[in-house]
Coordinates of C-alpha atoms in Angstrom, one line a residue:
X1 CA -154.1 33.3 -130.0
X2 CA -151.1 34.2 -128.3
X3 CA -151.4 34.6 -124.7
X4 CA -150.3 37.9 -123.1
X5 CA -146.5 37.8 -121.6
X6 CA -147.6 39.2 -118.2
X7 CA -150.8 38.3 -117.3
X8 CA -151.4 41.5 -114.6
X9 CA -151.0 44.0 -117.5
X10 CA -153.7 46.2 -118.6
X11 CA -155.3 46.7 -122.4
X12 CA -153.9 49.4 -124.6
X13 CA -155.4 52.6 -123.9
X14 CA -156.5 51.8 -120.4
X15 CA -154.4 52.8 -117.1
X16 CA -154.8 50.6 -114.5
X17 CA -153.1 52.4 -111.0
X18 CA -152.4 48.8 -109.4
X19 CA -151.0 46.9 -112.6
X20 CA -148.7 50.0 -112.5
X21 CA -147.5 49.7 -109.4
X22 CA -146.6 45.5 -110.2
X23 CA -144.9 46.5 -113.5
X24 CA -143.0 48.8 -111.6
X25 CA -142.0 46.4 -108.9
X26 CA -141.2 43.7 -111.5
X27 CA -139.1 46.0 -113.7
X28 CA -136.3 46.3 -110.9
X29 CA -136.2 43.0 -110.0
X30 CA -132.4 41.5 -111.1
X31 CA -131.5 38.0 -111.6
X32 CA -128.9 37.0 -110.6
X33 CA -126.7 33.6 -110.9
X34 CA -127.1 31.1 -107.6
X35 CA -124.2 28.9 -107.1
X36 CA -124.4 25.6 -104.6
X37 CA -123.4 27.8 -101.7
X38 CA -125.8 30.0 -102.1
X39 CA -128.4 27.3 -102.2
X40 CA -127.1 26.1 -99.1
X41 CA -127.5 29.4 -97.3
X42 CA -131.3 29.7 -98.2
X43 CA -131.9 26.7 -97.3
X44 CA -130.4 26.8 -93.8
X45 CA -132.1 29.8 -93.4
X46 CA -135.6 28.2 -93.9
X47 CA -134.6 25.7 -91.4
X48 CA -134.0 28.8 -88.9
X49 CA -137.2 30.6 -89.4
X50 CA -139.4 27.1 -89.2
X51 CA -137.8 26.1 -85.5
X52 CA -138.7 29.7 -84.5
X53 CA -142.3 29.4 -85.7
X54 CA -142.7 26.0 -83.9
X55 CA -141.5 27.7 -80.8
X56 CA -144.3 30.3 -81.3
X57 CA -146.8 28.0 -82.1
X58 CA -146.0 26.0 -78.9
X59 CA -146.8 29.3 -77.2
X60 CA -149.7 30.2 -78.4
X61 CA -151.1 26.4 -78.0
X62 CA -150.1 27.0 -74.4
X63 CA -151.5 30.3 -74.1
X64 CA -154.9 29.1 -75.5
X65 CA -154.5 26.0 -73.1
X66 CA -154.9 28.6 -70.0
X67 CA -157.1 30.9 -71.1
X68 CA -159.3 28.2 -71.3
X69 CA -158.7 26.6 -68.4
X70 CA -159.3 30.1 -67.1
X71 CA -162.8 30.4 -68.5
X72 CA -164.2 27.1 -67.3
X73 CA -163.3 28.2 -63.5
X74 CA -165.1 31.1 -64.3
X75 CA -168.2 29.5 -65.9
X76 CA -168.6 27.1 -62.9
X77 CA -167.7 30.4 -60.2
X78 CA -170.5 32.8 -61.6
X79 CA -172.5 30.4 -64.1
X80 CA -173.4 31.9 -67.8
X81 CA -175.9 34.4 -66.8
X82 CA -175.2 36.9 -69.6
X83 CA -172.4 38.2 -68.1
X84 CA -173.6 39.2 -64.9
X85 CA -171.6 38.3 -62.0
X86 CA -173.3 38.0 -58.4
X87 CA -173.6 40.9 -56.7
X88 CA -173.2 42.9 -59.4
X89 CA -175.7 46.2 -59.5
X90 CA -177.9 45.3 -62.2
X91 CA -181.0 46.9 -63.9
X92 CA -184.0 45.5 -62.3
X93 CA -184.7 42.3 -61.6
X94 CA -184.5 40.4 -64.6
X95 CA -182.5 37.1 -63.2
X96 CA -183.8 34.0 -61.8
X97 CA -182.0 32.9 -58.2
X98 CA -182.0 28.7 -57.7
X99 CA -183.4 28.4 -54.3
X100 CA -183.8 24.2 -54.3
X101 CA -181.8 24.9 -51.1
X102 CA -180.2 27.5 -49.5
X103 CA -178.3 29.8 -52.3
X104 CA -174.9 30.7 -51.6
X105 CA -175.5 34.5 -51.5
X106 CA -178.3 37.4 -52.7
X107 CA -177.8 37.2 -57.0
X108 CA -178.6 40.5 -57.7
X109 CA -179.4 44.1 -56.4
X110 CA -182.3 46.5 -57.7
X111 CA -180.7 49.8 -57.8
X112 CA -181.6 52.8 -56.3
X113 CA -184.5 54.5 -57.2
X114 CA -185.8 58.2 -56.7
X115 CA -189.5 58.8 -55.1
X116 CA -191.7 59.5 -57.7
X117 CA -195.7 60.4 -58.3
X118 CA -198.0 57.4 -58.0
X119 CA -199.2 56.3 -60.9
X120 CA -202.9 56.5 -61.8
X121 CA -202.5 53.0 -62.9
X122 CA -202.1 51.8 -59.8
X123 CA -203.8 48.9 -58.0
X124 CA -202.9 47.8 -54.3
X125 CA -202.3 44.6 -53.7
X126 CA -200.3 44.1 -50.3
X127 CA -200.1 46.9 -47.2
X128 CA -197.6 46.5 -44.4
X129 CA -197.8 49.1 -41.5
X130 CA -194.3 50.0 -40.4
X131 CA -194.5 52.2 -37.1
X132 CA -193.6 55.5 -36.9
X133 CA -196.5 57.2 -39.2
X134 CA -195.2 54.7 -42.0
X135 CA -197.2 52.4 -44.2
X136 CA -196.0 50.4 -47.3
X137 CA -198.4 49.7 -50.1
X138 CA -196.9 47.5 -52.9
X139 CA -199.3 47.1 -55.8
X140 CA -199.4 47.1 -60.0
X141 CA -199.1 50.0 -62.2
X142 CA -198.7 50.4 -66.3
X143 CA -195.1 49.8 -67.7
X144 CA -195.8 49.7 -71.4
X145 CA -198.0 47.3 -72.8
X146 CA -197.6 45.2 -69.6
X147 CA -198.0 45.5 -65.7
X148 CA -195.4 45.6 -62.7
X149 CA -194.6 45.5 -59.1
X150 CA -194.0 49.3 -57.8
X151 CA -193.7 49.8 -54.4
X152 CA -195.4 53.1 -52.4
X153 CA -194.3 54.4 -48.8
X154 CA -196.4 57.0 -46.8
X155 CA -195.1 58.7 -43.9
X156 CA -198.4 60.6 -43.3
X157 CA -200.4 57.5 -41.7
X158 CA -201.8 56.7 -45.2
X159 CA -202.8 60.6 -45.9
X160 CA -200.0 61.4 -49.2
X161 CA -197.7 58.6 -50.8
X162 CA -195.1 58.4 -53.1
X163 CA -194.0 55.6 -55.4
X164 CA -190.3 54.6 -54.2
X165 CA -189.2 51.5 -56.6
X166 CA -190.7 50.0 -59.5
X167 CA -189.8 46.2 -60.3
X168 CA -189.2 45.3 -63.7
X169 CA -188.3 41.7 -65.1
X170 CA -190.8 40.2 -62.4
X171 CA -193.0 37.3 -63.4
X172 CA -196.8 39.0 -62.8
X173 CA -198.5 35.9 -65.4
X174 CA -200.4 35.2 -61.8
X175 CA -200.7 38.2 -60.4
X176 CA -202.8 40.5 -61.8
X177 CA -206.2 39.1 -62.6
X178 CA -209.2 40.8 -60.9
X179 CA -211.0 38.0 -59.9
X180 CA -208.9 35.5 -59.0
X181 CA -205.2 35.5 -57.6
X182 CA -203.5 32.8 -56.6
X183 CA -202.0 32.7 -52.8
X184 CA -198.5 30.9 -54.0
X185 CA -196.9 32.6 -57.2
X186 CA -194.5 31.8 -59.3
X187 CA -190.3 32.3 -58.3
X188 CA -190.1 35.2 -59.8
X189 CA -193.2 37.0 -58.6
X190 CA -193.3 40.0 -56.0
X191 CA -196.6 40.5 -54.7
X192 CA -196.7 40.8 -50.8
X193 CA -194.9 43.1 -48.2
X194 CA -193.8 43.1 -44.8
X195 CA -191.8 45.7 -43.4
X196 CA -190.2 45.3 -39.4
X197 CA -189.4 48.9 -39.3
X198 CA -189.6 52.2 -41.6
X199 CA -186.5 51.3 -43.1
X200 CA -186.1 47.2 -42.8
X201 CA -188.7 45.5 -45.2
X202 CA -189.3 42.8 -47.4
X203 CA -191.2 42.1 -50.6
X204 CA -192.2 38.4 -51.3
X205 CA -194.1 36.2 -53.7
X206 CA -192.1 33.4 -55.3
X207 CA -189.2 35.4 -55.0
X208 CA -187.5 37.2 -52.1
X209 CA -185.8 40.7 -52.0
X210 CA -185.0 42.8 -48.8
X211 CA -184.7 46.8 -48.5
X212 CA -182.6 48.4 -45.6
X213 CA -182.6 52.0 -46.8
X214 CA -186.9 52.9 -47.1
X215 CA -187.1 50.9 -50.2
X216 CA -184.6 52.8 -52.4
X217 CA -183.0 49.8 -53.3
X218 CA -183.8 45.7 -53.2
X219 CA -181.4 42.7 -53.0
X220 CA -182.7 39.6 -53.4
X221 CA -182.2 37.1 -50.2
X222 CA -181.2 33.5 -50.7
X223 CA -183.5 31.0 -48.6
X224 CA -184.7 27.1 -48.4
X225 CA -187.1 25.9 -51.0
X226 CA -188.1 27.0 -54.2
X227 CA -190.9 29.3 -53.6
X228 CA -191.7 32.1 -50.8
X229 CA -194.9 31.2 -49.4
X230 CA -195.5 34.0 -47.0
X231 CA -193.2 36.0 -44.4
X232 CA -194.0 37.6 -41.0
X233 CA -191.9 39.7 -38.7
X234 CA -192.8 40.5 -34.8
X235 CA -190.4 42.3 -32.4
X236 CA -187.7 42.0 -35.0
X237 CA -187.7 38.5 -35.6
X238 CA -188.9 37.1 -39.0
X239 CA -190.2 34.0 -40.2
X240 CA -190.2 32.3 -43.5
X241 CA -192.6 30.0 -45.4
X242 CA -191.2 28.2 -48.0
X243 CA -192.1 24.9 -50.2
X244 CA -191.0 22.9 -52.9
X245 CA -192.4 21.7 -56.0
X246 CA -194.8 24.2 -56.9
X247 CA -196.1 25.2 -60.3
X248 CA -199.8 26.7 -60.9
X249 CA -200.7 27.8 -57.8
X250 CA -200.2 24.3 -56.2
X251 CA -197.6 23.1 -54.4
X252 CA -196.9 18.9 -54.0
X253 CA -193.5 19.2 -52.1
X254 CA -192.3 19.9 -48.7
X255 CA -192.8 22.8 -46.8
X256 CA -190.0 24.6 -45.1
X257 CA -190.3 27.2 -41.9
X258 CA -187.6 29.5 -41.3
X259 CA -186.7 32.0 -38.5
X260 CA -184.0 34.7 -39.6
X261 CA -183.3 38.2 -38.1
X262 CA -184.2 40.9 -40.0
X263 CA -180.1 42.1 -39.9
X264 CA -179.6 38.8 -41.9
X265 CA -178.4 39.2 -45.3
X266 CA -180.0 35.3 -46.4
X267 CA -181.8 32.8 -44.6
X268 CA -179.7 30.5 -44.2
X269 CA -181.5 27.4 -42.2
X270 CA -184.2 25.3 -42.0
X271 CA -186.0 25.7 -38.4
X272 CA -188.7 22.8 -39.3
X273 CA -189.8 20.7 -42.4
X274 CA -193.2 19.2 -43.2
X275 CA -194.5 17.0 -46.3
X276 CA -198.4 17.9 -46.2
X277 CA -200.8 15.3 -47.0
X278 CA -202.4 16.7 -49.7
X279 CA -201.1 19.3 -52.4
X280 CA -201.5 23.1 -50.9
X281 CA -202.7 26.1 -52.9
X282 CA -202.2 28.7 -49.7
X283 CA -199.7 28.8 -46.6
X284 CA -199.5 31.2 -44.2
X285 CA -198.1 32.5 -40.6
X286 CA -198.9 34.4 -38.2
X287 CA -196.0 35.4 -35.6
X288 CA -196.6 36.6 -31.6
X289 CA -194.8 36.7 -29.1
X290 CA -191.9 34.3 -30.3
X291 CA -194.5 31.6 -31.4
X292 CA -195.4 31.0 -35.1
X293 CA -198.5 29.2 -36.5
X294 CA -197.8 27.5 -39.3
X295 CA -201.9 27.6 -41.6
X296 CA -202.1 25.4 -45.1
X297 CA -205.1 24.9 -47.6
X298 CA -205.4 21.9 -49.6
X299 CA -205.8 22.5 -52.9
X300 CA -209.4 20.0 -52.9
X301 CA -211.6 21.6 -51.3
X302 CA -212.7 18.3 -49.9
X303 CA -209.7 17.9 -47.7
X304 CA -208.4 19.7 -44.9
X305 CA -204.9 20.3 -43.2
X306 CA -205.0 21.4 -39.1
X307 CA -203.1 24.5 -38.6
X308 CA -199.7 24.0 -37.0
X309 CA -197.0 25.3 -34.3
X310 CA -193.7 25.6 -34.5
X311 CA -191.5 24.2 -31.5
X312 CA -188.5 24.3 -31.2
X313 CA -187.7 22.2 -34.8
X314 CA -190.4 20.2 -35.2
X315 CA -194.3 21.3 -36.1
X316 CA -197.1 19.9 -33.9
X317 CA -200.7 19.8 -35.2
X318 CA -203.2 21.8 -32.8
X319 CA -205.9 19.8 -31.9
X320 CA -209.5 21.3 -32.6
X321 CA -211.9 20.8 -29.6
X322 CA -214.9 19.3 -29.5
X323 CA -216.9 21.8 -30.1
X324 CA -215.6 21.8 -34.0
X325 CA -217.7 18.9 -34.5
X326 CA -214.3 17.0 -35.9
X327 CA -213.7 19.7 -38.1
X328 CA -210.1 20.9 -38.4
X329 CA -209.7 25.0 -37.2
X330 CA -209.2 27.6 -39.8
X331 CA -208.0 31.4 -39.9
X332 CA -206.4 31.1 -36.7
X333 CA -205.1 34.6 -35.3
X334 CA -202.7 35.6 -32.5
X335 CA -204.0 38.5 -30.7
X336 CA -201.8 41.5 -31.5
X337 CA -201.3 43.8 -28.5
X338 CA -199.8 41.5 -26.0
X339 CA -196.4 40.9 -25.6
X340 CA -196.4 36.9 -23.4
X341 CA -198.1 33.7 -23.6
X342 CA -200.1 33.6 -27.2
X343 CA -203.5 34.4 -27.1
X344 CA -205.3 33.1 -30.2
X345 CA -208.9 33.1 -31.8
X346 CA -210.1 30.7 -34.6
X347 CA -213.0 29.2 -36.5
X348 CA -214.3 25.7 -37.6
X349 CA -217.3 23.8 -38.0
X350 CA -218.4 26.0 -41.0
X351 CA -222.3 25.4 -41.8
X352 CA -224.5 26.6 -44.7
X353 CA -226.6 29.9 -44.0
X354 CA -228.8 30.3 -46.7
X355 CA -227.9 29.6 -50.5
X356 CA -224.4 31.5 -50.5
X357 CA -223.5 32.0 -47.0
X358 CA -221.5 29.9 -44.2
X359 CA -221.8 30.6 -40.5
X360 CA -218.5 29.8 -38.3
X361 CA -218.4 28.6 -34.5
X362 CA -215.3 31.0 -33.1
X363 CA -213.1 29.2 -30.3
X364 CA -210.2 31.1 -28.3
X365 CA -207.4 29.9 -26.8
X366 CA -204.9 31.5 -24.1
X367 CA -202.2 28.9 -24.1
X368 CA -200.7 28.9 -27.8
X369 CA -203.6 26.4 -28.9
X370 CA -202.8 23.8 -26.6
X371 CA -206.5 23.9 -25.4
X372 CA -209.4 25.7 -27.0
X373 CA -212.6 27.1 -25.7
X374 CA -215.8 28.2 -27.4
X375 CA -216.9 31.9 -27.7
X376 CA -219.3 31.2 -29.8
X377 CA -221.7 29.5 -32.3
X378 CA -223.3 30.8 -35.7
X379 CA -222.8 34.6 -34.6
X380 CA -219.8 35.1 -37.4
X381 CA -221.7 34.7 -40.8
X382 CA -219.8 35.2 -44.2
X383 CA -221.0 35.5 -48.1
X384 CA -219.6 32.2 -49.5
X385 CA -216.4 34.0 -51.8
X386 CA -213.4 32.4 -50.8
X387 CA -210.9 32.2 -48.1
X388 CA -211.7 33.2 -44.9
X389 CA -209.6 35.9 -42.8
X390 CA -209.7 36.6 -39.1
X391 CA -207.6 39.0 -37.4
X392 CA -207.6 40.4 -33.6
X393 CA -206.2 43.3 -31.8
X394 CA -206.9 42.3 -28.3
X395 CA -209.4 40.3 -26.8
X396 CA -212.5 42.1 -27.8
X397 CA -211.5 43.3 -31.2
X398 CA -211.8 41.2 -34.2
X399 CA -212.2 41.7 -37.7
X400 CA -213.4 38.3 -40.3
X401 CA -213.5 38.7 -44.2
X402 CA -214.1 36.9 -47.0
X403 CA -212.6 37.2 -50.4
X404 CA -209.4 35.4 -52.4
X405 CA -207.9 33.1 -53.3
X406 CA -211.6 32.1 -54.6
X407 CA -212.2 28.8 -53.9
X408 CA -215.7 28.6 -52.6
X409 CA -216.1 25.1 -52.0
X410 CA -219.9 25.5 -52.6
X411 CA -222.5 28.5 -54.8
X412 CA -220.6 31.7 -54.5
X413 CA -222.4 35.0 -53.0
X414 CA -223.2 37.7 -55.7
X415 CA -221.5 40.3 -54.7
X416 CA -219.5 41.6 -51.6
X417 CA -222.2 42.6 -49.0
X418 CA -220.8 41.5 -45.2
X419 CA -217.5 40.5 -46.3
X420 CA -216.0 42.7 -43.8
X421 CA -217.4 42.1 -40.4
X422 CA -216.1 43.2 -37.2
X423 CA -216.6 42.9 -33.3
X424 CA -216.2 44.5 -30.0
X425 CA -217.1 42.1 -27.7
X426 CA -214.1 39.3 -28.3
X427 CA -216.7 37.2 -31.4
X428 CA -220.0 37.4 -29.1
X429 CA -221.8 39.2 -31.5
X430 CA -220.5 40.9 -35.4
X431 CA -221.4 43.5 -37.8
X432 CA -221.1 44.2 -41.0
X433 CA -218.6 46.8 -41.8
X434 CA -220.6 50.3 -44.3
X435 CA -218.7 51.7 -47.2
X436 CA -217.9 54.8 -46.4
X437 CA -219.5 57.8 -48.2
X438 CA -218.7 57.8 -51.9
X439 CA -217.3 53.9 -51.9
X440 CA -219.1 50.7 -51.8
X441 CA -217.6 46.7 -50.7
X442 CA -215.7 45.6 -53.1
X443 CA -218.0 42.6 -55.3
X444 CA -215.3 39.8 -54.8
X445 CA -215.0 40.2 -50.9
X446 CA -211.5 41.0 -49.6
X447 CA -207.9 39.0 -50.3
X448 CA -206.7 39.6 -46.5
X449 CA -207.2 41.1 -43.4
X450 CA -204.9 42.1 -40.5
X451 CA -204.1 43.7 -37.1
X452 CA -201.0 46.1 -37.7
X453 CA -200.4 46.4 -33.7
X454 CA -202.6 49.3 -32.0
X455 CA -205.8 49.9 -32.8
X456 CA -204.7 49.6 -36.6
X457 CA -206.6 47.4 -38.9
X458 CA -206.2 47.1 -42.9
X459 CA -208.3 44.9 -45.4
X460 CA -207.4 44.9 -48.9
X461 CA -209.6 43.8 -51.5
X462 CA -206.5 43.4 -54.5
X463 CA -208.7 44.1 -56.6
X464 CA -209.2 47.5 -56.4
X465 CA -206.7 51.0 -56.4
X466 CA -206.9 51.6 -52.8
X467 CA -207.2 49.4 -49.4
X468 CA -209.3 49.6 -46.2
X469 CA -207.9 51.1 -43.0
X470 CA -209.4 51.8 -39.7
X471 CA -207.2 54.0 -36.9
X472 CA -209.5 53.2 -34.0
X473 CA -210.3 49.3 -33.5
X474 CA -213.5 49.0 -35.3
X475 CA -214.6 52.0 -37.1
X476 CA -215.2 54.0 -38.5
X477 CA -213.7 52.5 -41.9
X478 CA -211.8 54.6 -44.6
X479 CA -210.9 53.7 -48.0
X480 CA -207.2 54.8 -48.9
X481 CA -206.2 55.7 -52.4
X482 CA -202.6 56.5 -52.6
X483 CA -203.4 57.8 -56.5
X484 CA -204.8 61.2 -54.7

């Protein structure tokens, strides 16, 4: 068979649009005769064009050279975060800061949110009284088929709220059982609030983010340590509690306290370092006065850590007296409506009462816990549910609960009855706190309990959609649930 002349031509009877266009092109091409010269010419002409394209390709090499040069200063200036440089306004709070010490500056901002209707799937889990009429509540609500932080604000004294920001990207894997939370959270958890004015506040829990305009928008604070233990705030001056090596609820690693003013963009130091002795599942502060007390819980139930206060740098244990019976004090409290020397209450010496109950002997002290004196023995009885709160407006009104984190070192009570006691005669004598009309004592005791300055008292249970407040020392009791 002989092979077709031009191999891009079509069969008989077919037309072929683009073989066309070839034969077309090929039909005026002309030969014509090449001498030496002409040779010559092509050939220097080759020579020409390949010192230009080296020349270009020298360019572009150095070009690329740059450029990535360029990149790596980038990549170790603002990391490979998806793009997302720091500061920059970003969706929610889907990023993760590094906190092993003090970050370099806030890595993100929650944007502004508009106040919204609370959602009915709301459950409270923190409450921070602001001054001013103004109360925080930050709690869960629905957001799809999983749960997040949203933050509420009342400027009725509790009596209408709105919802004001809504967290999203937030680890809540520990947050939001119903019987048992645990005290320190993950890094990326927001579970706690404490605001210093209506408009300066903080939300904590692992993480740390910071509002300045009523909670319309968050940026997250750099700080010592991994985690965010807990944070107070008195007279304008906060305090940080921070540790490292946490995971599961426990910490292993040191603890860091920090003092910071509330116009502070970060926390940038380290006030006072301690290495507990035994693994902690709790810390907490309390702040008076310019003195902090510095509370942790081992995580065996067996063991005990003596609360601590913060001078100057360093933490000094307070001695318990001898009226403890060589047990170390617990829930210690500053009294909340003085403005000197710290005036504290605190319990020890906890003895069985009955199958699921522990009585307390309550101590005082009126020189920052440098000496102690007993009030009384056996008058403060609790149902055996978990950690124990005490909190004290002045010296004749306390209020002592029981409830969360649940470790009950012993048979648990069966349900809630007398975990809110209070009294009026500075611990001489207690009793236990009625459900109002239409409510009834939460059956897992309450997760905290505090004096917000005044005669203003809240107890939260967590595991409920509203909180307990009283307005007038001790009673009577409401039940606040900003869903109506």
């Amino acid at each position: 068979m002989t092979p077709d002349p031009n191999p891009y031509s079509t069969p008989e009877g077919e037309h072929d649009p683009v073989a066309a266009f070839f034969d077309d092109a090929r039909a005026q091409v002309r030969e014509e005769p090449a001498s030496d010269l002409d040779w010559q010419r092509i050939v220097d002409a080759s020579r020409r064009t390949s010192h230009r394209r080296n020349r270009l390709a020298m360019l572009s090499s150095a070009a690329v050279a740059v450029i990535a040069v360029f990149a790596v200063f980038l990549w170790q200036q603002n990391g490979i975060d998806n793009g997302v440089q720091r500061g920059e306004v970003i969706a929610g709070a889907t990023d993760e800061a590094r906190t092993g010490g003090p970050t370099a500056s806030p890595s993100s901002v929650s944007p502004q949110q508009q106040p919204t209707k609370v959602p009915d799937s709301f459950r409270t889990w923190s409450v921070s009284y602001a001054g001013q009429s103004t109360i925080y509540a930050l709690g869960q609500q629905d957001c799809g088929g999983d749960k997040c932080p949203v933050l509420l604000r009342s400027n009725t004294n509790g009596k209408s709220w709105n919802a004001v920001h809504k967290f999203t990207g937030t680890d809540v894997s520990a947050a939001t059982g119903t019987t048992d939370v645990a005290n320190i959270q993950p890094q990326r958890a927001v579970t706690q609030v404490r605001f210093a004015t209506p408009s300066v506040g903080y939300v904590f829990g692992g993480d740390l983010w910071i509002t300045r305009d009523s909670g319309g928008t968050f940026t997250k604070m750099s700080h010592p340590g991994d985690t965010v233990l807990d944070v107070e705030i008195n007279q304008k001056q906060a305090v940080l509690l921070s540790a490292n090596n946490c995971a599961q609820g426990i910490c292993n690693g040191p603890v860091y306290v920090s003092r910071f003013d509330v116009s502070a963009s970060g926390v940038s130091g380290t006030t006072a370092q301690v290495t507990p002795s035994s693994s902690i599942r709790t810390g907490n502060i309390s702040v008076q006065s310019g003195n902090v007390i510095v509370q942790l819980t081992a995580s065996d139930s067996d063991k005990s850590i003596a609360p601590m206060r913060l001078d100057d740098d360093k933490l000094t244990s307070l001695k318990a007296p001898s009226v403890c019976a060589g047990s170390n004090l617990q829930a210690v409290t500053p009294v909340t409506n003085v403005s000197t020397e710290l005036d504290l209450f605190g319990l020890c010496d906890p003895q069985r009462s009955g199958a699921d109950h522990t009585a307390y002997t309550i101590v005082r002290s009126s020189d920052a816990g440098r000496s102690w004196q007993k009030v009384a023995r056996g008058t403060l009885i609790l149902p055996r549910l978990g950690q124990v709160w005490l909190a004290a407006a002045d010296s004749n009104h306390l209020v002592a609960s029981a409830g969360g984190p649940r470790e009950t070192g012993g048979v648990p009570a069966p349900n809630g009855d007398d975990s809110l006691m209070v009294s009026d005669n500075g611990g001489q004598g207690f009793a236990a706190v009625k459900a109002p009309k239409g409510s009834e004592l939460p059956a897992t005791g309450f997760d905290w309990v505090a004096s917000a300055g005044g005669p203003y008292f809240f107890a939260v249970p967590r595991t409920t959609h509203g909180f307990w407040m009283t307005t007038s020392f001790d009673g009577p009791w409401t039940v606040v649930d900003p869903r109506h």
